[in-house]
C-alpha angles and dihedrals in degrees: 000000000000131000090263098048133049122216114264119213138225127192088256092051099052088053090049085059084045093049097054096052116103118195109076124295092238087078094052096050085048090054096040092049098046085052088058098042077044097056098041097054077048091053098030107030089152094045104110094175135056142183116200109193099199118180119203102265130081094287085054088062096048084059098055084053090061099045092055095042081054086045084052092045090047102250119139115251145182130180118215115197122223099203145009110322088219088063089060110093147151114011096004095042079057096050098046084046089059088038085052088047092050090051108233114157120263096216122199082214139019137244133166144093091282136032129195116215100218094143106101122017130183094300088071114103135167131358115355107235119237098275095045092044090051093056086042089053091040084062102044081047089052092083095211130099115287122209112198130212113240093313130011115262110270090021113133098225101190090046109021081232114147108195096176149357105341141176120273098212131197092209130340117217107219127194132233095344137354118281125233091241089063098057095036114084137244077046086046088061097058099037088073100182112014111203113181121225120207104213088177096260117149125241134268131198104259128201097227130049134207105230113230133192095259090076076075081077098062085055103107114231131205116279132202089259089047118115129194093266091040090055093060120294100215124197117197112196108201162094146088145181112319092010110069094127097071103061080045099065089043095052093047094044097045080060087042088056090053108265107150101215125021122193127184128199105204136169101281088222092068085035086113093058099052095040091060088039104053122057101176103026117088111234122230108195101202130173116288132165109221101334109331134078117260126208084270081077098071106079088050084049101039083047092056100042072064093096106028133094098208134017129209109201122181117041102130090337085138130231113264124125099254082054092059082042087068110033081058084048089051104044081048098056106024109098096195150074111301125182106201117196137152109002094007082056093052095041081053084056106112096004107071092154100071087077097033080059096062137086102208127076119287122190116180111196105203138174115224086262089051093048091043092057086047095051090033105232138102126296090228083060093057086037089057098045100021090170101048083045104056089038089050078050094061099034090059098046101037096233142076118303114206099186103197111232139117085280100036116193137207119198127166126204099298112337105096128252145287115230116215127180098140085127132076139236086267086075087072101097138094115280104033093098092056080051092059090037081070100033087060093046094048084056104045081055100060090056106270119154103245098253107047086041089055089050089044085046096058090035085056097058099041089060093052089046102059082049091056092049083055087065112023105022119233098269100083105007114149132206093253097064093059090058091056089053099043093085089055088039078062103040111053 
């Protein structure tokens, strides 16, 4: 991976790391169990009693490691065992052998201040069985903080799926690097606080990145021989009646990104509002019927994508048929970078073709609900397996898939995804996505590939974000707050 993106990693990749050490196992199983009894006295230093829940796999043996590093530091433990003990051989057969020497208690159930989750690793994948999804269920009933080993129990970690009952964890304790499953909601959402151990394994090339801030740097800013139209020249194409605000926060996000011109092209009929709206955005009146723009908008649209190095279309553009009509005429014509999202993303929706078809770039810039209408499926499905999702997306369209969430993720037709949570709750209100809509289009325009634009793009507004937080809190921060505090995001 790059500076600006650390490596990600799947079950198969982790074993490939494994596979390439070459002292015995027993000594990485030591490290990586002494990390997670270190962690929990750090976290816990009051905690006198603790349950560790090992299963009878490796992670298993990390835990009886634990368990005998917290007997040595004079805690009270107790190991309880998730399966058969005959099933349990080679490392971890040895480990539970020196935690059985030391006597500490092997418990049916579990009961102290703390309990660690060692029952299931990264080799876990799909449903728990009955037995497994019970022991799952017996530490979540507990009611004490939980602190999981590498990944929590029932969580998917090449994929964050979570197919059943799984761990809700305080703070999981990984090894080496963070798992997919750890950044990639719904398994986000039960890791709590990830800390990453080194265990002194090498590393190995992975499919899939965490974005960082540092991606901020690859944006190009403005230099003292930029122009207006050298500095990115944006068009947003948008708007219609009760949703002027839309095409708005694109077009000033897109110049608070640093585009140096922005142009919309917006029904006439609602020129009077933009005009009075937008200080530094040129307006474009162009044909509409009630409210929406018709086909006899093209021409006006196509002449002022003239001049622009990248087009948003879709931020309150409506949803008519003669709206989907042009949006299909556009894609078709238009020889540079577009960024779809909202109404250009409905209007795609049974006619992927119309952007597998181009040979410019193409991001789409979809929630779980708008994927989900492209793909044609159900957004409960995304929402499930948000990664195989967004990566499906791009495969079917041909072009860079951005899917909105807390973890938002880019992926691009068969080359893995970019992971990206650099923003905050207060991100979750209407208008942020129009925000991004521009963010990614002011990019594009300065000449960044799509993918690494989009992830710029979300890093972008996460950033901002976090500064608007500084100054209005989450509760009731608004889009356009993240617009004031892109320049200084991107400035820093």
């Amino acid at each position: 991976m790059s500076m600006w993106a650390e490596p990600l990693y799947t079950a198969a990749e982790m074993r490939a790391a494994e596979e390439a050490y070459e002292a015995p196992m027993l000594d990485l199983m030591e490290r990586a169990g002494t990390a997670v009894a270190e962690a929990v006295m750090r976290r816990h230093p009051d905690a006198r009693r603790i349950s560790v829940w090992c299963g009878t796999g490796a992670n298993g043996g990390d835990g009886f490691v634990a368990a005998r590093k917290l007997h040595e530091a004079k805690r009270d433990v107790e190991i309880v065992l998730g399966g058969p003990e005959e099933k349990i051989s080679g490392d971890p057969a040895a480990n539970l052998t020196r935690a059985r020497k030391l006597g500490i208690s092997i418990a049916d159930e579990g009961e102290g201040e703390v309990a660690v989750d060692a029952l299931y690793g990264t080799g876990f994948t799909g449903k728990p069985r009955d037995d497994a999804a019970r022991r799952i269920g017996e530490v979540n009933a507990l009611g004490v903080p939980v602190v999981s080993v590498d990944v929590p129990s029932g969580v998917d970690a090449s994929t964050g799926e979570v197919a059943g009952p799984a761990v809700h964890a305080a703070a999981t304790i990984t090894f080496h690097r963070r798992k997919v499953g750890l950044v990639v909601a719904p398994g986000r959402f039960h890791a709590g606080e990830v800390e990453v151990a080194d265990i002194g394994l090498a590393p190995v090339h992975t499919r899939h990145g965490f974005v960082t801030e540092e991606i901020l740097e690859l944006v190009p800013r403005r230099g003292p021989r930029d122009n207006k139209y050298t500095a990115g020249s944006v068009l947003v194409v948008g708007g219609s009646t009760g949703k002027t605000g839309a095409p708005c926060l694109s077009a000033e996000a897109a110049l608070r990104a640093g585009a140096g011109i922005v142009t919309l092209c917006a029904p006439a009929s609602l020129n009077l509002v933009f005009e009075q709206r937008l200080l530094e955005v040129m307006s474009r009146p162009c044909p509409d019927e009630d409210g929406v723009m018709t086909m006899d908008a093209a021409d006006e649209i196509l002449d002022a994508a003239g001049k622009a190095t990248a087009v948003a279309i879709g931020p309150g553009l409506g949803r008519t048929d003669a709206a989907r009509a042009l949006v299909g005429y556009l894609l078709d014509r238009l020889d540079k970078p577009v960024v779809l999202d909202a109404d250009g993303l409905w209007a795609l929706a049974g006619h992927l073709d119309w952007v597998f078809a181009r040979d410019a770039p193409t991001v789409l810039t979809p929630h779980e609900g708008e994927l989900a209408r492209l793909l044609g499926r159900e957004s409960d499905w995304i929402a499930a397996r948000r990664l195989n999702a967004v990566q499906a997306g791009a495969d079917d369209v041909g072009a860079v898939v951005l899917l909105k969430g807390a973890d938002t993720l880019v992926a691009s037709p068969g080359r893995g995804a970019l992971v990206c949570d650099l923003g905050n709750p207060g991100l979750a209100t209407a208008g942020t996505g129009d925000v991004l809509a521009g963010i990614v289009a002011a990019f594009l325009a300065k000449g960044m590939d799509a993918k690494r634009g989009a992830a710029a793009a979300a890093a972008a507004g996460g950033v901002a974000a976090r500064l608007a937080a500084e100054s209005h809190g989450t509760a009731g921060m608004i889009a356009s707050d993240v617009v004031e505090a892109l320049s200084p995001a991107l400035s820093r």
